[in-house]
């Protein structure tokens, strides 16, 4: 899960992530990203979601798909350090910086 300042983004079943308003729990949207969503991070403007084979980037304000990245295989956690996105690549035992 990730918090964007107003909403919680959570991985769900069937390749979807959900945007939920934190103040009242209302589901504001569900977005099909494919694969099996694993990790979610917020970078101040965008949501980054890992699945087993790719990292998807969505605009946090409206869920618009912005890009697909393949930094490795068997992807897991994702983190933002204030400047960069880092992705754990379990299949290759390393961390990738996007």
XYZ file of C-alpha atoms in Angstrom:
98
model
C 0.000 0.000 0.000
C 0.951 3.625 -0.451
C -0.481 6.920 0.793
C -0.507 9.939 -1.549
C -1.465 12.565 1.020
C -5.222 12.038 0.701
C -5.752 8.540 -0.667
C -4.557 5.014 -0.034
C -3.481 2.935 -3.027
C -3.770 -0.816 -2.472
C -2.967 -3.856 -4.577
C -5.903 -6.124 -5.227
C -6.762 -9.349 -6.983
C -7.014 -9.886 -10.727
C -4.248 -7.415 -11.606
C -5.954 -4.338 -10.136
C -4.953 -1.547 -7.804
C -7.498 0.501 -5.902
C -7.521 4.183 -4.973
C -9.389 4.650 -1.677
C -10.119 7.979 -0.005
C -8.476 7.752 3.414
C -10.995 9.979 5.184
C -14.026 7.760 4.584
C -12.920 4.584 2.780
C -14.750 5.364 -0.455
C -13.240 3.581 -3.453
C -12.413 6.320 -5.952
C -11.167 4.026 -8.670
C -9.805 0.648 -9.654
C -7.104 0.407 -12.278
C -6.167 -2.718 -14.219
C -2.403 -2.991 -14.366
C -2.108 -6.669 -15.230
C 0.071 -9.253 -13.606
C 0.031 -9.682 -9.866
C 0.535 -6.304 -8.144
C 3.247 -6.557 -5.490
C 4.615 -3.220 -4.303
C 3.286 0.336 -4.504
C 5.127 3.632 -3.987
C 4.190 7.312 -4.321
C 6.759 9.826 -5.616
C 4.859 13.042 -4.945
C 2.930 12.979 -8.225
C 2.809 9.399 -9.497
C 2.071 5.904 -8.266
C 4.570 3.149 -9.101
C 3.332 -0.451 -8.994
C 5.430 -3.586 -9.351
C 4.082 -6.812 -10.740
C 6.069 -9.963 -11.397
C 7.503 -8.685 -14.694
C 7.135 -4.919 -14.901
C 6.775 -1.623 -13.091
C 3.759 0.477 -14.046
C 3.567 4.223 -13.531
C 0.170 5.900 -13.005
C -0.651 9.563 -12.458
C -1.941 9.743 -8.870
C -4.514 12.457 -9.588
C -6.514 10.415 -12.115
C -4.935 6.947 -12.520
C -3.800 7.625 -16.084
C -1.253 5.079 -17.315
C 2.097 6.828 -17.913
C 4.571 4.053 -18.591
C 5.769 0.501 -18.253
C 9.324 -0.432 -17.226
C 11.089 -3.810 -17.089
C 14.118 -3.506 -14.792
C 14.432 -7.232 -14.099
C 12.461 -10.369 -13.289
C 10.406 -11.474 -10.294
C 9.887 -7.907 -9.109
C 8.766 -7.190 -5.566
C 9.018 -4.115 -3.400
C 9.315 -0.572 -4.699
C 10.483 2.551 -2.843
C 10.974 6.270 -3.458
C 13.876 8.045 -1.734
C 12.906 11.604 -2.641
C 14.715 11.503 -5.990
C 14.712 7.946 -7.381
C 12.519 4.879 -7.648
C 14.140 1.623 -6.494
C 12.771 -1.834 -7.309
C 13.680 -5.157 -5.693
C 14.381 -7.787 -8.355
C 14.106 -11.095 -6.507
C 14.780 -13.170 -9.630
C 18.239 -11.657 -10.051
C 18.991 -10.833 -6.383
C 19.589 -7.136 -6.921
C 17.928 -3.723 -6.631
C 17.329 -1.622 -9.725
C 17.183 2.184 -9.818
C 14.779 3.628 -12.389
